[in-house]
């Protein structure tokens, strides 16, 4: 039997017809490659039509059972025709052959087969199907566990996967574009075109977008006659008309991907997929704001569920018709049509017209079809009413059908040889975009589909609808109905945005009379389990009618749960074909009505969009903004080992040739302590706070008193959140009677400025305070070490003596000819000045300091030396000693909490019982007994275990370094009752199991009297 | 003493040019106060802008930044004088004036596609009827804050923070490279 089939398959052909193909340019041949085979197509082909023309019906293997799969559809709904496209930097998995336009040099390989497309080992799954039922993953994840690890997982890993991940960097470029329109119309079929014409006539700014490269949708294929003209003529006339309207833009290859709140829509433009180019962006993501959106997205034909409906050669009736009419390609020589509606007769008529054989039309309706059926009968096509497919014959290709009565259980009445089957289960409106932003659906019994419920549309900020739907997407299933509907919708939408579309008669189209559709959810009606186990619902994820029924039996009543349990509709096609059929089967199994079961949620994007388009320009050097200080170029040229600090890059240290990072850091600390160091402190935040209420404002913001600070003086301050936690610190300088300058941490500059503005704008809006963030106006350079004053005096200018500029004072003046503001502040414990100059002077000033400082071996130092020196002095660092859960009291900073003030942000929070708990861990210094460096973040253990059986802890390391000054490891940490336990030794286990013993000491390791900074 | 770094420049379908430093003063205060208006228009020689507008001729101009804030632009060398004039005029009133000249970089974008280059990066409606010359926006460009206005239908000036000069230049250059016109406006 199997052998016989194979022999017969050899002669079955899909092929290019001698004539026809309205989208083809037969004058231009195009070369391409599929699985290493060199093939030819025509300009205007899709990859799908070109493959079919080359008799390549087999496209890939199914995900779970590795069954052979061929084309089903001709558009975005295609579930099977997914390929690896391109090579190297242009490699892309899961490319849909039906939406991939053919170009010269295209290369594609099939996916999900091993070792080859024609011979696949995994097809054994086919016979193992009963071991992979619905919920397989859930069941085997639970038990037996050993079986999962040793049996299922290795097997599934080998066989699963849709496409390969790209290995090379994408060579293409991408970008975004922001567009603002009155009316966005998604879908360029006749309904979308008519809607654009009507809305455009109202004067509204209209953007009409179409996902393919062609306009008019299905109308030309289906032979529409509009206002006495052929569909193609009407479409071209309408496009000409729209082109003349300055307020209307039409764009093809631009897919409406998603609709979001506030009239926001995303659309994905494919610029070079059909003609690769190094110059142009490959994709452009349109970020559109529209006052009103019309979705004219048409409808998608549904498959029928009969046994063997996944065998290559079984296709949607509309797709079979598309390939003949649009591309001059036949799916087979002998095509059996099976349907529950009149539309599929169009396929039989088109095939006959192309000289192909249609041995039989199986119409599941006992009463048969209408006018189109009569036309088919007149062409001599045999029609069998009330009949169905019992089973499809064939393996890798359809070889025939077994016919049965739809009403029965599948007893075979006759067998017909054929090499293609065109099926139609009716049409489902594309409601995805309507649903993205909350539009609701209603069940339409007459057409057996869900369509948008205009009374429950997505609504905008004003509570009014901002999305409308028209044409086939609205369930308008005739040409004249779609056009009239489009005109009316566009008129209504124009009115919503305050415009008036002039009254005009919508175009008139000739409609054929259609007999009613009969819902058919499985074929035949009474199919037993054997047949149901061969009826595919979701081709890509291998979900069958029997799987959904099993899920229902096992108690999955919610459609959302059933979806996840069976994986129905969870593949890259998002269930475009399987959704309605699946939930109809579920409803039937639950003995409920379809509307009661409802649909799963439609989520953007409509079809997958490239990651590159989402990133837009943000790739490579443009991936993230990198903030550079005015001295950045000097650092880069002098061995800077960079550290990211927010978006800034700061030198961690400056490596000399042959020097390790650690050695560089140690050298920088020693040179600064011994003589003279320079630090680029430009990144520290600088915020001016000015106004009659500025002092009062700062007293609320900082825990200590800033209003009493004298002009010309500086004070270190702490800032807490309203929950009492320490969030920032820095030196505040009083500039004049009503002006302060607040220094923040590097990371805090923008955030603290925003924090200030929030309080000023929302809580203390009546206080007279202005703020300005002037962080980037200045290059700020710390001149640090015993020779700091010598250097500044050598450059000459302002008086920087201890008398004129004492510790914690500031002054304006000139140094070395530069206009400067000099702050006598120290974060290192050394004699130190921070000198601010305008940013444009920063580099010149830095160079002057380096040149003049040479005699004291002036040494630029980085952030790590800064950290070590502050830790030696016991100064805390926001982000090291604090982590959002630490309050100033934990850090022994009680001296900076004003007792005189009635209130400051965080004060009340710090009085809560947990905050005032004496058992909160507190800051201490830690000195290892062996002189080693404690691991960062290490925990100190305590006796016993907690409820989870873990060791109890009594403290943790917050900062830890090797101190070159002291020649051993030093650390700071938070320890239970720490300050009361000075001298005690506690244990810090390391990850290797060993234990480091550390003594609790005062956190100030260096110059506790402050004699060095105050000279 | 001039800035060490050279000025950046690229030429795509729109030319992107970094301009030399311009004097910029952030002035916060009561924008309806005559003294504030007078000192701003006196120093810049342009009309006081309405909301979301910028009037600018050469280096001199005023941009409306917020209901209580303007950006006053003058030639860089005259900053000390301008700051002194503002201080003298507004003395006794509640205001803030800060020299932010060195905190900013200013770019000029020139070419017929100038609107498109900006519309690739900023969520702003740049249609000619919505964004005519002298319209002004403080907004986002790529991933950083920026502000811009059109001098005419082919020329825009754009300011960003100094630290992200290279990033802004890079994304503008990318958006303006040849053959990437959207042909939308």
mmCIF file with all atom_site columns, N, CA and C in Angstrom, chain A residues 112-134:
data_model
loop_
_atom_site.group_PDB
_atom_site.id
_atom_site.type_symbol
_atom_site.label_atom_id
_atom_site.label_alt_id
_atom_site.label_comp_id
_atom_site.label_asym_id
_atom_site.label_entity_id
_atom_site.label_seq_id
_atom_site.pdbx_PDB_ins_code
_atom_site.Cartn_x
_atom_site.Cartn_y
_atom_site.Cartn_z
_atom_site.occupancy
_atom_site.B_iso_or_equiv
_atom_site.pdbx_formal_charge
_atom_site.auth_seq_id
_atom_site.auth_comp_id
_atom_site.auth_asym_id
_atom_site.auth_atom_id
_atom_site.pdbx_PDB_model_num
ATOM 1  N N  . UNK A 1 112 ? 12.881 22.133 10.471 1.00 0.00 ? 112 UNK A N  1
ATOM 2  C CA . UNK A 1 112 ? 12.219 21.144 11.297 1.00 0.00 ? 112 UNK A CA 1
ATOM 3  C C  . UNK A 1 112 ? 12.206 19.757 10.665 1.00 0.00 ? 112 UNK A C  1
ATOM 4  N N  . UNK A 1 113 ? 13.292 19.425 9.991  1.00 0.00 ? 113 UNK A N  1
ATOM 5  C CA . UNK A 1 113 ? 13.382 18.064 9.485  1.00 0.00 ? 113 UNK A CA 1
ATOM 6  C C  . UNK A 1 113 ? 14.775 17.536 9.823  1.00 0.00 ? 113 UNK A C  1
ATOM 7  N N  . UNK A 1 114 ? 14.886 16.222 9.951  1.00 0.00 ? 114 UNK A N  1
ATOM 8  C CA . UNK A 1 114 ? 16.164 15.631 10.291 1.00 0.00 ? 114 UNK A CA 1
ATOM 9  C C  . UNK A 1 114 ? 16.147 14.166 9.913  1.00 0.00 ? 114 UNK A C  1
ATOM 10 N N  . UNK A 1 115 ? 17.005 13.673 9.061  1.00 0.00 ? 115 UNK A N  1
ATOM 11 C CA . UNK A 1 115 ? 18.120 14.423 8.466  1.00 0.00 ? 115 UNK A CA 1
ATOM 12 C C  . UNK A 1 115 ? 17.759 15.167 7.177  1.00 0.00 ? 115 UNK A C  1
ATOM 13 N N  . UNK A 1 116 ? 16.682 14.792 6.476  1.00 0.00 ? 116 UNK A N  1
ATOM 14 C CA . UNK A 1 116 ? 16.357 15.520 5.247  1.00 0.00 ? 116 UNK A CA 1
ATOM 15 C C  . UNK A 1 116 ? 14.857 15.691 5.153  1.00 0.00 ? 116 UNK A C  1
ATOM 16 N N  . UNK A 1 117 ? 14.457 16.602 4.264  1.00 0.00 ? 117 UNK A N  1
ATOM 17 C CA . UNK A 1 117 ? 13.033 16.909 4.146  1.00 0.00 ? 117 UNK A CA 1
ATOM 18 C C  . UNK A 1 117 ? 12.250 15.686 3.670  1.00 0.00 ? 117 UNK A C  1
ATOM 19 N N  . UNK A 1 118 ? 12.821 14.965 2.725  1.00 0.00 ? 118 UNK A N  1
ATOM 20 C CA . UNK A 1 118 ? 12.092 13.836 2.165  1.00 0.00 ? 118 UNK A CA 1
ATOM 21 C C  . UNK A 1 118 ? 12.098 12.617 3.070  1.00 0.00 ? 118 UNK A C  1
ATOM 22 N N  . UNK A 1 119 ? 13.214 12.440 3.811  1.00 0.00 ? 119 UNK A N  1
ATOM 23 C CA . UNK A 1 119 ? 13.286 11.303 4.715  1.00 0.00 ? 119 UNK A CA 1
ATOM 24 C C  . UNK A 1 119 ? 13.542 11.834 6.119  1.00 0.00 ? 119 UNK A C  1
ATOM 25 N N  . UNK A 1 120 ? 12.600 11.691 7.002  1.00 0.00 ? 120 UNK A N  1
ATOM 26 C CA . UNK A 1 120 ? 12.710 12.300 8.313  1.00 0.00 ? 120 UNK A CA 1
ATOM 27 C C  . UNK A 1 120 ? 12.562 11.230 9.383  1.00 0.00 ? 120 UNK A C  1
ATOM 28 N N  . UNK A 1 121 ? 13.586 11.115 10.236 1.00 0.00 ? 121 UNK A N  1
ATOM 29 C CA . UNK A 1 121 ? 13.566 10.094 11.288 1.00 0.00 ? 121 UNK A CA 1
ATOM 30 C C  . UNK A 1 121 ? 12.424 10.335 12.264 1.00 0.00 ? 121 UNK A C  1
ATOM 31 N N  . UNK A 1 122 ? 12.170 11.605 12.506 1.00 0.00 ? 122 UNK A N  1
ATOM 32 C CA . UNK A 1 122 ? 11.179 11.955 13.521 1.00 0.00 ? 122 UNK A CA 1
ATOM 33 C C  . UNK A 1 122 ? 9.765  11.538 13.166 1.00 0.00 ? 122 UNK A C  1
ATOM 34 N N  . UNK A 1 123 ? 9.562  11.105 11.928 1.00 0.00 ? 123 UNK A N  1
ATOM 35 C CA . UNK A 1 123 ? 8.216  10.732 11.527 1.00 0.00 ? 123 UNK A CA 1
ATOM 36 C C  . UNK A 1 123 ? 7.725  9.546  12.353 1.00 0.00 ? 123 UNK A C  1
ATOM 37 N N  . UNK A 1 124 ? 8.660  8.895  13.044 1.00 0.00 ? 124 UNK A N  1
ATOM 38 C CA . UNK A 1 124 ? 8.280  7.828  13.957 1.00 0.00 ? 124 UNK A CA 1
ATOM 39 C C  . UNK A 1 124 ? 7.285  8.360  14.996 1.00 0.00 ? 124 UNK A C  1
ATOM 40 N N  . UNK A 1 125 ? 7.392  9.638  15.259 1.00 0.00 ? 125 UNK A N  1
ATOM 41 C CA . UNK A 1 125 ? 6.428  10.265 16.168 1.00 0.00 ? 125 UNK A CA 1
ATOM 42 C C  . UNK A 1 125 ? 5.007  10.012 15.711 1.00 0.00 ? 125 UNK A C  1
ATOM 43 N N  . UNK A 1 126 ? 4.893  9.957  14.415 1.00 0.00 ? 126 UNK A N  1
ATOM 44 C CA . UNK A 1 126 ? 3.619  9.694  13.796 1.00 0.00 ? 126 UNK A CA 1
ATOM 45 C C  . UNK A 1 126 ? 2.937  8.484  14.445 1.00 0.00 ? 126 UNK A C  1
ATOM 46 N N  . UNK A 1 127 ? 3.759  7.434  14.592 1.00 0.00 ? 127 UNK A N  1
ATOM 47 C CA . UNK A 1 127 ? 3.220  6.197  15.143 1.00 0.00 ? 127 UNK A CA 1
ATOM 48 C C  . UNK A 1 127 ? 3.190  6.251  16.660 1.00 0.00 ? 127 UNK A C  1
ATOM 49 N N  . UNK A 1 128 ? 3.976  7.160  17.206 1.00 0.00 ? 128 UNK A N  1
ATOM 50 C CA . UNK A 1 128 ? 4.009  7.307  18.657 1.00 0.00 ? 128 UNK A CA 1
ATOM 51 C C  . UNK A 1 128 ? 2.995  8.347  19.115 1.00 0.00 ? 128 UNK A C  1
ATOM 52 N N  . UNK A 1 129 ? 2.112  8.731  18.190 1.00 0.00 ? 129 UNK A N  1
ATOM 53 C CA . UNK A 1 129 ? 1.194  9.837  18.495 1.00 0.00 ? 129 UNK A CA 1
ATOM 54 C C  . UNK A 1 129 ? 0.421  9.609  19.779 1.00 0.00 ? 129 UNK A C  1
ATOM 55 N N  . UNK A 1 130 ? 0.139  8.336  20.058 1.00 0.00 ? 130 UNK A N  1
ATOM 56 C CA . UNK A 1 130 ? -0.662 8.129  21.261 1.00 0.00 ? 130 UNK A CA 1
ATOM 57 C C  . UNK A 1 130 ? 0.151  8.376  22.526 1.00 0.00 ? 130 UNK A C  1
ATOM 58 N N  . UNK A 1 131 ? 1.483  8.522  22.364 1.00 0.00 ? 131 UNK A N  1
ATOM 59 C CA . UNK A 1 131 ? 2.277  8.891  23.542 1.00 0.00 ? 131 UNK A CA 1
ATOM 60 C C  . UNK A 1 131 ? 2.442  10.401 23.681 1.00 0.00 ? 131 UNK A C  1
ATOM 61 N N  . UNK A 1 132 ? 1.973  11.143 22.697 1.00 0.00 ? 132 UNK A N  1
ATOM 62 C CA . UNK A 1 132 ? 2.087  12.597 22.745 1.00 0.00 ? 132 UNK A CA 1
ATOM 63 C C  . UNK A 1 132 ? 0.705  13.236 22.662 1.00 0.00 ? 132 UNK A C  1
ATOM 64 N N  . UNK A 1 133 ? -0.179 12.927 23.596 1.00 0.00 ? 133 UNK A N  1
ATOM 65 C CA . UNK A 1 133 ? -1.536 13.471 23.512 1.00 0.00 ? 133 UNK A CA 1
ATOM 66 C C  . UNK A 1 133 ? -1.585 14.902 24.041 1.00 0.00 ? 133 UNK A C  1
ATOM 67 N N  . UNK A 1 134 ? -2.795 15.446 24.039 1.00 0.00 ? 134 UNK A N  1
ATOM 68 C CA . UNK A 1 134 ? -2.989 16.783 24.589 1.00 0.00 ? 134 UNK A CA 1
ATOM 69 C C  . UNK A 1 134 ? -2.446 16.830 26.010 1.00 0.00 ? 134 UNK A C  1
#
